[in-house]
Amino acid sequence: MKSPNTTAVRIEDLAKVFLSRNGTALQALHNINLEVRSGEVVAIIGPSGCGKSSLLRILAGLDKVYEGRVHWNLAGDHGGDKPRRDRLTSATVFQSDSTLPWLTVDRNVRIGLSRLRIDRREADTRVQEVLRLVGLAEFPKAYPHELSGGMRQRVAIARALATRPHLLLMDEPLAALDAQTRIVMQQELLNIWRQTHSTVFYVTHDIEEAVTVADRVVVLSTRPGRVRLVREIGTRTSSVTDLRRETEFGDLVAELWEVIAGEVGVSLAANDSGNSGNPAKAKAGVA
Amino acid sequence: MTGQVLRSTDTPVADIDVSDVADRLRRDRGRQQRKRKAWAILTPLAVLLAWELATRTGLLDERFFPSPTGILTDSSHYFTDPQLRAELFSNLAQSGVRLGIGFLLGSAVGLVVGLAMGLHPVTRYALSSLISGIYPLPKLTLFPLMIIFFGIGNTSMIALIALGVFFMVSINTTSGVIYSNPVYGDVASAFELPRLVRLRTITIPAAIPSVIGGLRLGFGQALIIVVSTEFVAGDGGVGYMIWNSWQVLNVPVMFLGLAIVGLTGWLVSACISLVGRLLAPWQND
Ligand SMILES: Nc1ncnc2c1ncn2[C@@H]1O[C@H](COP(=O)(O)OP(=O)(O)OP(=O)(O)O)[C@@H](O)[C@H]1O
Ligand SMILES: [Mg+2]
C-alpha cells in the first residue's frame, strides 16, 4: 500500500486545443495545474462546455494530444506489481451511455475485468457485489435496451467499481438518477472508496454532491477551462444524510454557488455583449 | 395529529393484474405479426390475380404474358417429365454452384478486408481509392477481363460474382467498424481490454448490423451477376434458361426462371435477416 501522501496524479500547465472540422481552433482547457494525492477524491465542477469531460479523457489516457504534462504515479503502473494484478490502473464512468447493447448487464460488468488476473470465482463475487451495490442485483440477465437510462448509468458505475481501480474517473455518474437514489449512491461510493483507497476525479454539476463526496472541490471557469478555485473540504465523519444538515455544509455550498454563479453570469454577459456589440446592454441586464 | 396525515399508501386503488396485462400485450404482439404476414402474402397474391384477369380478358398479350395459372401448368412439366426435370435441375445446380461459391468466397474475403480496413487506417487509406474506383463499374463490364484471367467457364463467372460480393461486404464492414458509436472503443481502451477480447466483444458485435446489410446487398449483386454472365456465356444455368427460352419464345419457362431467381433472392434475404436478428437482438427492426 502506498502512503497516503504520495502524489497520484500531477497535472502541469495542461492545455487542450481542439481543431474543429473546418480547421478553426477551439481551446477547451487552459493552464491547469493540479496535484492530487493518492486516495484523494477531487470533485470538478464548472459550467457546461468548460472542458471537464476533455480533462477526464486526458486523465484516462484516451486523449493523448494535449499541451503540458500529466504524470501518473499509480500503483499497478509498475512492473513489480504485475504478478498480482487484481486491480485496474484506471477505470472510467463516461458521461454518455457506455453500456454495450449486445451484452447482458452481467457481461457488461464482467468485460471490465478481462485485463485482470483473477479467477472466475473472484470475478463472480465481484460482479454480484457491485450489482447489489448499485441496486441491479435482480437484473444480471437483462440487456441494456430493457433498462431505464438511470439503470444503464448504474451498470457503467458497477463496471468501473468492479475493477477496484487505483484511479477512478467519473463523469457525472449520478446525473440520470433521482435525488433520493443519488444520495444513497453517494453514500455507497464513499464507503467503497474508503475500502479501496482509490484516487477519484469526480465531475458533477451538482454543488451539494461535490461537497458531499469530495476531499477537494475544483471549480473551473467557462471555456477555456481554468482552475478558478480549489477548496479543501474538511474530513467528515458523519453519513451523507447527516452531513447535509450541518451548517458548515450549507455555508460551503453557498460559497461555491457564489463562485459558479459569477462564472456563468460572466459567460452569459460576454455572449450578450459579443452579439450586440454593446457592453452597456449587458450591464443593464445584470442590474 | 393523526388527522393531519394525508392518505398515502392505503388508497384502495384497483390492483392491476400483471398476468392479464401480459396476456393482452402478447395478443397484441401476435396480432401485429399476423397482420404483417398477411400483408406480405396478400399483396403478391393480389398482383397475380390482377395479372390472371388481365390475361384472361385479353388486356395483356397472352404470347408474352401467359396467365399465372397457365405458367404453372406449363412449367409443371419440368417437374413431372424426367428429361425436362433433369434439364431444369442441371441448370439449377450450375447456377447454385456459381452463386454459392462466389458468394461465400466474396463475403469471406470481404469480411477480412473490411475488418482490416476498419481497424487499420493505413490499410484503409491505401485501399479506399482503389475500391471506390472499381466499385461503381457495372460488374459485367469486367467479365471479359475475368475471362482473360481465368478462361471461359465456371471459374471466371465465380470470380466475377465473388468480386461483386466482395465490394458490398467489405465496404459495409469497414463502415460498420469505423462508424460504430465511438464510446464502445473508449470503453475498450479505458478498461485496457486485451486485443482479442476487444475484437471479439466490441469491434465485431458493433459492426454486425452493418455487416448483415452488406451481406444482403452482396447477395443481390451475386444474383444479378450470375444471371447476367449466364446470359452472355450461354453454357447452362438459370440465366441461360431464361435467355434461351426467350429466344425460342418458350415464354412460360422464362417466367419459371424469373420466379426461381426472385424466390431465391427473397428466401436468402429473409435468412440473412433472421441471422441478423439472432446475432444482434438489441436492434429492433
Ligand atoms: N472532439 C471534439 N472536437 C472539437 N471540439 C470538442 C470536442 N470535444 C469537445 N469539444 C469542445 O471542447 C469544449 C469542452 O467540451 P467538454 O465535453 O470537455 O465540456 P464539459 O465541461 O464536459 O461540458 P458538459 O458539462 O456539458 O458535459 C466544448 O466547447 C466542446 O465544444
Ligand atoms: Mg462533459
PDB file of N, CA and C in Angstrom, chain B residues 180-238:
ATOM      1  N   SER B 180     -19.230   2.896 -35.901  1.00  0.00           N
ATOM      2  CA  SER B 180     -19.969   2.482 -34.718  1.00  0.00           C
ATOM      3  C   SER B 180     -19.703   3.506 -33.608  1.00  0.00           C
ATOM      4  N   ASN B 181     -20.620   3.567 -32.680  1.00  0.00           N
ATOM      5  CA  ASN B 181     -20.548   4.557 -31.602  1.00  0.00           C
ATOM      6  C   ASN B 181     -19.140   4.596 -30.970  1.00  0.00           C
ATOM      7  N   PRO B 182     -18.467   5.741 -31.019  1.00  0.00           N
ATOM      8  CA  PRO B 182     -17.077   5.785 -30.537  1.00  0.00           C
ATOM      9  C   PRO B 182     -16.942   5.455 -29.053  1.00  0.00           C
ATOM     10  N   VAL B 183     -18.033   5.545 -28.303  1.00  0.00           N
ATOM     11  CA  VAL B 183     -17.925   5.266 -26.873  1.00  0.00           C
ATOM     12  C   VAL B 183     -17.588   3.792 -26.643  1.00  0.00           C
ATOM     13  N   TYR B 184     -17.966   2.912 -27.584  1.00  0.00           N
ATOM     14  CA  TYR B 184     -17.615   1.494 -27.430  1.00  0.00           C
ATOM     15  C   TYR B 184     -16.095   1.326 -27.441  1.00  0.00           C
ATOM     16  N   GLY B 185     -15.456   2.016 -28.382  1.00  0.00           N
ATOM     17  CA  GLY B 185     -13.995   1.956 -28.434  1.00  0.00           C
ATOM     18  C   GLY B 185     -13.371   2.563 -27.190  1.00  0.00           C
ATOM     19  N   ASP B 186     -13.977   3.648 -26.693  1.00  0.00           N
ATOM     20  CA  ASP B 186     -13.477   4.272 -25.460  1.00  0.00           C
ATOM     21  C   ASP B 186     -13.533   3.296 -24.301  1.00  0.00           C
ATOM     22  N   VAL B 187     -14.647   2.553 -24.221  1.00  0.00           N
ATOM     23  CA  VAL B 187     -14.768   1.567 -23.142  1.00  0.00           C
ATOM     24  C   VAL B 187     -13.633   0.551 -23.258  1.00  0.00           C
ATOM     25  N   ALA B 188     -13.413   0.062 -24.470  1.00  0.00           N
ATOM     26  CA  ALA B 188     -12.361  -0.941 -24.669  1.00  0.00           C
ATOM     27  C   ALA B 188     -11.005  -0.394 -24.234  1.00  0.00           C
ATOM     28  N   SER B 189     -10.708   0.854 -24.587  1.00  0.00           N
ATOM     29  CA  SER B 189      -9.405   1.419 -24.215  1.00  0.00           C
ATOM     30  C   SER B 189      -9.340   1.722 -22.725  1.00  0.00           C
ATOM     31  N   ALA B 190     -10.417   2.300 -22.189  1.00  0.00           N
ATOM     32  CA  ALA B 190     -10.387   2.710 -20.781  1.00  0.00           C
ATOM     33  C   ALA B 190     -10.226   1.512 -19.856  1.00  0.00           C
ATOM     34  N   PHE B 191     -10.759   0.361 -20.254  1.00  0.00           N
ATOM     35  CA  PHE B 191     -10.650  -0.815 -19.402  1.00  0.00           C
ATOM     36  C   PHE B 191      -9.552  -1.759 -19.881  1.00  0.00           C
ATOM     37  N   GLU B 192      -8.684  -1.239 -20.762  1.00  0.00           N
ATOM     38  CA  GLU B 192      -7.498  -1.977 -21.218  1.00  0.00           C
ATOM     39  C   GLU B 192      -7.828  -3.383 -21.679  1.00  0.00           C
ATOM     40  N   LEU B 193      -8.889  -3.523 -22.459  1.00  0.00           N
ATOM     41  CA  LEU B 193      -9.254  -4.863 -22.915  1.00  0.00           C
ATOM     42  C   LEU B 193      -8.129  -5.448 -23.756  1.00  0.00           C
ATOM     43  N   PRO B 194      -7.807  -6.724 -23.554  1.00  0.00           N
ATOM     44  CA  PRO B 194      -6.818  -7.370 -24.420  1.00  0.00           C
ATOM     45  C   PRO B 194      -7.304  -7.323 -25.872  1.00  0.00           C
ATOM     46  N   ARG B 195      -6.358  -7.301 -26.794  1.00  0.00           N
ATOM     47  CA  ARG B 195      -6.676  -7.079 -28.196  1.00  0.00           C
ATOM     48  C   ARG B 195      -7.751  -8.025 -28.734  1.00  0.00           C
ATOM     49  N   LEU B 196      -7.614  -9.307 -28.399  1.00  0.00           N
ATOM     50  CA  LEU B 196      -8.563 -10.283 -28.941  1.00  0.00           C
ATOM     51  C   LEU B 196      -9.950 -10.115 -28.325  1.00  0.00           C
ATOM     52  N   VAL B 197      -9.985  -9.836 -27.030  1.00  0.00           N
ATOM     53  CA  VAL B 197     -11.269  -9.604 -26.363  1.00  0.00           C
ATOM     54  C   VAL B 197     -11.949  -8.403 -26.992  1.00  0.00           C
ATOM     55  N   ARG B 198     -11.155  -7.378 -27.255  1.00  0.00           N
ATOM     56  CA  ARG B 198     -11.692  -6.174 -27.863  1.00  0.00           C
ATOM     57  C   ARG B 198     -12.315  -6.469 -29.229  1.00  0.00           C
ATOM     58  N   LEU B 199     -11.573  -7.249 -30.041  1.00  0.00           N
ATOM     59  CA  LEU B 199     -12.068  -7.585 -31.373  1.00  0.00           C
ATOM     60  C   LEU B 199     -13.362  -8.398 -31.276  1.00  0.00           C
ATOM     61  N   ARG B 200     -13.361  -9.396 -30.372  1.00  0.00           N
ATOM     62  CA  ARG B 200     -14.456 -10.335 -30.287  1.00  0.00           C
ATOM     63  C   ARG B 200     -15.682  -9.719 -29.615  1.00  0.00           C
ATOM     64  N   THR B 201     -15.479  -8.921 -28.571  1.00  0.00           N
ATOM     65  CA  THR B 201     -16.650  -8.461 -27.820  1.00  0.00           C
ATOM     66  C   THR B 201     -17.038  -7.018 -28.098  1.00  0.00           C
ATOM     67  N   ILE B 202     -16.173  -6.248 -28.750  1.00  0.00           N
ATOM     68  CA  ILE B 202     -16.542  -4.864 -29.028  1.00  0.00           C
ATOM     69  C   ILE B 202     -16.612  -4.615 -30.531  1.00  0.00           C
ATOM     70  N   THR B 203     -15.488  -4.767 -31.212  1.00  0.00           N
ATOM     71  CA  THR B 203     -15.423  -4.343 -32.612  1.00  0.00           C
ATOM     72  C   THR B 203     -16.418  -5.093 -33.486  1.00  0.00           C
ATOM     73  N   ILE B 204     -16.386  -6.428 -33.411  1.00  0.00           N
ATOM     74  CA  ILE B 204     -17.226  -7.210 -34.317  1.00  0.00           C
ATOM     75  C   ILE B 204     -18.716  -7.067 -33.989  1.00  0.00           C
ATOM     76  N   PRO B 205     -19.128  -7.215 -32.722  1.00  0.00           N
ATOM     77  CA  PRO B 205     -20.562  -7.023 -32.451  1.00  0.00           C
ATOM     78  C   PRO B 205     -21.067  -5.646 -32.875  1.00  0.00           C
ATOM     79  N   ALA B 206     -20.246  -4.618 -32.675  1.00  0.00           N
ATOM     80  CA  ALA B 206     -20.694  -3.274 -33.045  1.00  0.00           C
ATOM     81  C   ALA B 206     -20.898  -3.166 -34.550  1.00  0.00           C
ATOM     82  N   ALA B 207     -20.145  -3.963 -35.325  1.00  0.00           N
ATOM     83  CA  ALA B 207     -20.238  -3.865 -36.781  1.00  0.00           C
ATOM     84  C   ALA B 207     -21.308  -4.781 -37.371  1.00  0.00           C
ATOM     85  N   ILE B 208     -21.849  -5.690 -36.551  1.00  0.00           N
ATOM     86  CA  ILE B 208     -22.740  -6.724 -37.099  1.00  0.00           C
ATOM     87  C   ILE B 208     -23.924  -6.162 -37.918  1.00  0.00           C
ATOM     88  N   PRO B 209     -24.659  -5.190 -37.407  1.00  0.00           N
ATOM     89  CA  PRO B 209     -25.801  -4.720 -38.198  1.00  0.00           C
ATOM     90  C   PRO B 209     -25.387  -4.270 -39.598  1.00  0.00           C
ATOM     91  N   SER B 210     -24.258  -3.576 -39.677  1.00  0.00           N
ATOM     92  CA  SER B 210     -23.792  -3.099 -40.971  1.00  0.00           C
ATOM     93  C   SER B 210     -23.313  -4.257 -41.853  1.00  0.00           C
ATOM     94  N   VAL B 211     -22.650  -5.244 -41.232  1.00  0.00           N
ATOM     95  CA  VAL B 211     -22.189  -6.406 -41.993  1.00  0.00           C
ATOM     96  C   VAL B 211     -23.371  -7.167 -42.584  1.00  0.00           C
ATOM     97  N   ILE B 212     -24.421  -7.326 -41.770  1.00  0.00           N
ATOM     98  CA  ILE B 212     -25.616  -8.023 -42.250  1.00  0.00           C
ATOM     99  C   ILE B 212     -26.197  -7.286 -43.458  1.00  0.00           C
ATOM    100  N   GLY B 213     -26.260  -5.974 -43.373  1.00  0.00           N
ATOM    101  CA  GLY B 213     -26.721  -5.175 -44.506  1.00  0.00           C
ATOM    102  C   GLY B 213     -25.866  -5.430 -45.741  1.00  0.00           C
ATOM    103  N   GLY B 214     -24.547  -5.486 -45.540  1.00  0.00           N
ATOM    104  CA  GLY B 214     -23.621  -5.731 -46.646  1.00  0.00           C
ATOM    105  C   GLY B 214     -23.832  -7.096 -47.271  1.00  0.00           C
ATOM    106  N   LEU B 215     -24.069  -8.097 -46.430  1.00  0.00           N
ATOM    107  CA  LEU B 215     -24.287  -9.456 -46.962  1.00  0.00           C
ATOM    108  C   LEU B 215     -25.552  -9.491 -47.810  1.00  0.00           C
ATOM    109  N   ARG B 216     -26.587  -8.776 -47.341  1.00  0.00           N
ATOM    110  CA  ARG B 216     -27.825  -8.782 -48.101  1.00  0.00           C
ATOM    111  C   ARG B 216     -27.644  -8.116 -49.463  1.00  0.00           C
ATOM    112  N   LEU B 217     -27.021  -6.947 -49.443  1.00  0.00           N
ATOM    113  CA  LEU B 217     -26.749  -6.274 -50.713  1.00  0.00           C
ATOM    114  C   LEU B 217     -25.856  -7.135 -51.595  1.00  0.00           C
ATOM    115  N   GLY B 218     -24.870  -7.784 -50.958  1.00  0.00           N
ATOM    116  CA  GLY B 218     -23.937  -8.629 -51.706  1.00  0.00           C
ATOM    117  C   GLY B 218     -24.659  -9.774 -52.390  1.00  0.00           C
ATOM    118  N   PHE B 219     -25.638 -10.367 -51.711  1.00  0.00           N
ATOM    119  CA  PHE B 219     -26.350 -11.475 -52.346  1.00  0.00           C
ATOM    120  C   PHE B 219     -27.166 -10.976 -53.533  1.00  0.00           C
ATOM    121  N   GLY B 220     -27.727  -9.790 -53.400  1.00  0.00           N
ATOM    122  CA  GLY B 220     -28.434  -9.194 -54.538  1.00  0.00           C
ATOM    123  C   GLY B 220     -27.497  -9.052 -55.736  1.00  0.00           C
ATOM    124  N   GLN B 221     -26.307  -8.526 -55.478  1.00  0.00           N
ATOM    125  CA  GLN B 221     -25.281  -8.409 -56.522  1.00  0.00           C
ATOM    126  C   GLN B 221     -24.987  -9.770 -57.138  1.00  0.00           C
ATOM    127  N   ALA B 222     -24.804 -10.767 -56.287  1.00  0.00           N
ATOM    128  CA  ALA B 222     -24.439 -12.102 -56.760  1.00  0.00           C
ATOM    129  C   ALA B 222     -25.501 -12.633 -57.721  1.00  0.00           C
ATOM    130  N   LEU B 223     -26.777 -12.418 -57.368  1.00  0.00           N
ATOM    131  CA  LEU B 223     -27.855 -12.879 -58.238  1.00  0.00           C
ATOM    132  C   LEU B 223     -27.789 -12.184 -59.595  1.00  0.00           C
ATOM    133  N   ILE B 224     -27.625 -10.868 -59.567  1.00  0.00           N
ATOM    134  CA  ILE B 224     -27.555 -10.109 -60.814  1.00  0.00           C
ATOM    135  C   ILE B 224     -26.417 -10.645 -61.679  1.00  0.00           C
ATOM    136  N   ILE B 225     -25.259 -10.834 -61.041  1.00  0.00           N
ATOM    137  CA  ILE B 225     -24.086 -11.214 -61.826  1.00  0.00           C
ATOM    138  C   ILE B 225     -24.224 -12.638 -62.369  1.00  0.00           C
ATOM    139  N   VAL B 226     -24.750 -13.552 -61.545  1.00  0.00           N
ATOM    140  CA  VAL B 226     -24.845 -14.926 -62.036  1.00  0.00           C
ATOM    141  C   VAL B 226     -25.781 -14.987 -63.242  1.00  0.00           C
ATOM    142  N   VAL B 227     -26.913 -14.287 -63.157  1.00  0.00           N
ATOM    143  CA  VAL B 227     -27.859 -14.332 -64.273  1.00  0.00           C
ATOM    144  C   VAL B 227     -27.272 -13.662 -65.514  1.00  0.00           C
ATOM    145  N   SER B 228     -26.640 -12.490 -65.302  1.00  0.00           N
ATOM    146  CA  SER B 228     -26.183 -11.778 -66.490  1.00  0.00           C
ATOM    147  C   SER B 228     -24.984 -12.460 -67.143  1.00  0.00           C
ATOM    148  N   THR B 229     -24.082 -13.054 -66.356  1.00  0.00           N
ATOM    149  CA  THR B 229     -22.983 -13.776 -67.004  1.00  0.00           C
ATOM    150  C   THR B 229     -23.508 -15.007 -67.732  1.00  0.00           C
ATOM    151  N   GLU B 230     -24.541 -15.621 -67.182  1.00  0.00           N
ATOM    152  CA  GLU B 230     -25.100 -16.794 -67.861  1.00  0.00           C
ATOM    153  C   GLU B 230     -25.825 -16.392 -69.147  1.00  0.00           C
ATOM    154  N   PHE B 231     -26.412 -15.217 -69.165  1.00  0.00           N
ATOM    155  CA  PHE B 231     -26.959 -14.690 -70.418  1.00  0.00           C
ATOM    156  C   PHE B 231     -25.881 -14.685 -71.481  1.00  0.00           C
ATOM    157  N   VAL B 232     -24.695 -14.177 -71.078  1.00  0.00           N
ATOM    158  CA  VAL B 232     -23.625 -13.946 -72.047  1.00  0.00           C
ATOM    159  C   VAL B 232     -22.900 -15.240 -72.377  1.00  0.00           C
ATOM    160  N   ALA B 233     -22.576 -16.018 -71.338  1.00  0.00           N
ATOM    161  CA  ALA B 233     -21.715 -17.179 -71.550  1.00  0.00           C
ATOM    162  C   ALA B 233     -22.439 -18.297 -72.289  1.00  0.00           C
ATOM    163  N   GLY B 234     -23.718 -18.477 -72.038  1.00  0.00           N
ATOM    164  CA  GLY B 234     -24.512 -19.436 -72.786  1.00  0.00           C
ATOM    165  C   GLY B 234     -24.131 -20.888 -72.609  1.00  0.00           C
ATOM    166  N   ASP B 235     -23.658 -21.258 -71.415  1.00  0.00           N
ATOM    167  CA  ASP B 235     -23.495 -22.708 -71.233  1.00  0.00           C
ATOM    168  C   ASP B 235     -24.178 -23.156 -69.942  1.00  0.00           C
ATOM    169  N   GLY B 236     -25.483 -23.027 -69.928  1.00  0.00           N
ATOM    170  CA  GLY B 236     -26.245 -23.576 -68.815  1.00  0.00           C
ATOM    171  C   GLY B 236     -26.425 -22.621 -67.664  1.00  0.00           C
ATOM    172  N   GLY B 237     -27.355 -22.993 -66.761  1.00  0.00           N
ATOM    173  CA  GLY B 237     -27.685 -22.160 -65.623  1.00  0.00           C
ATOM    174  C   GLY B 237     -29.050 -21.528 -65.801  1.00  0.00           C
ATOM    175  N   VAL B 238     -29.589 -20.990 -64.710  1.00  0.00           N
ATOM    176  CA  VAL B 238     -30.929 -20.417 -64.768  1.00  0.00           C
ATOM    177  C   VAL B 238     -30.957 -19.204 -65.700  1.00  0.00           C
TER     178      VAL B 238
END
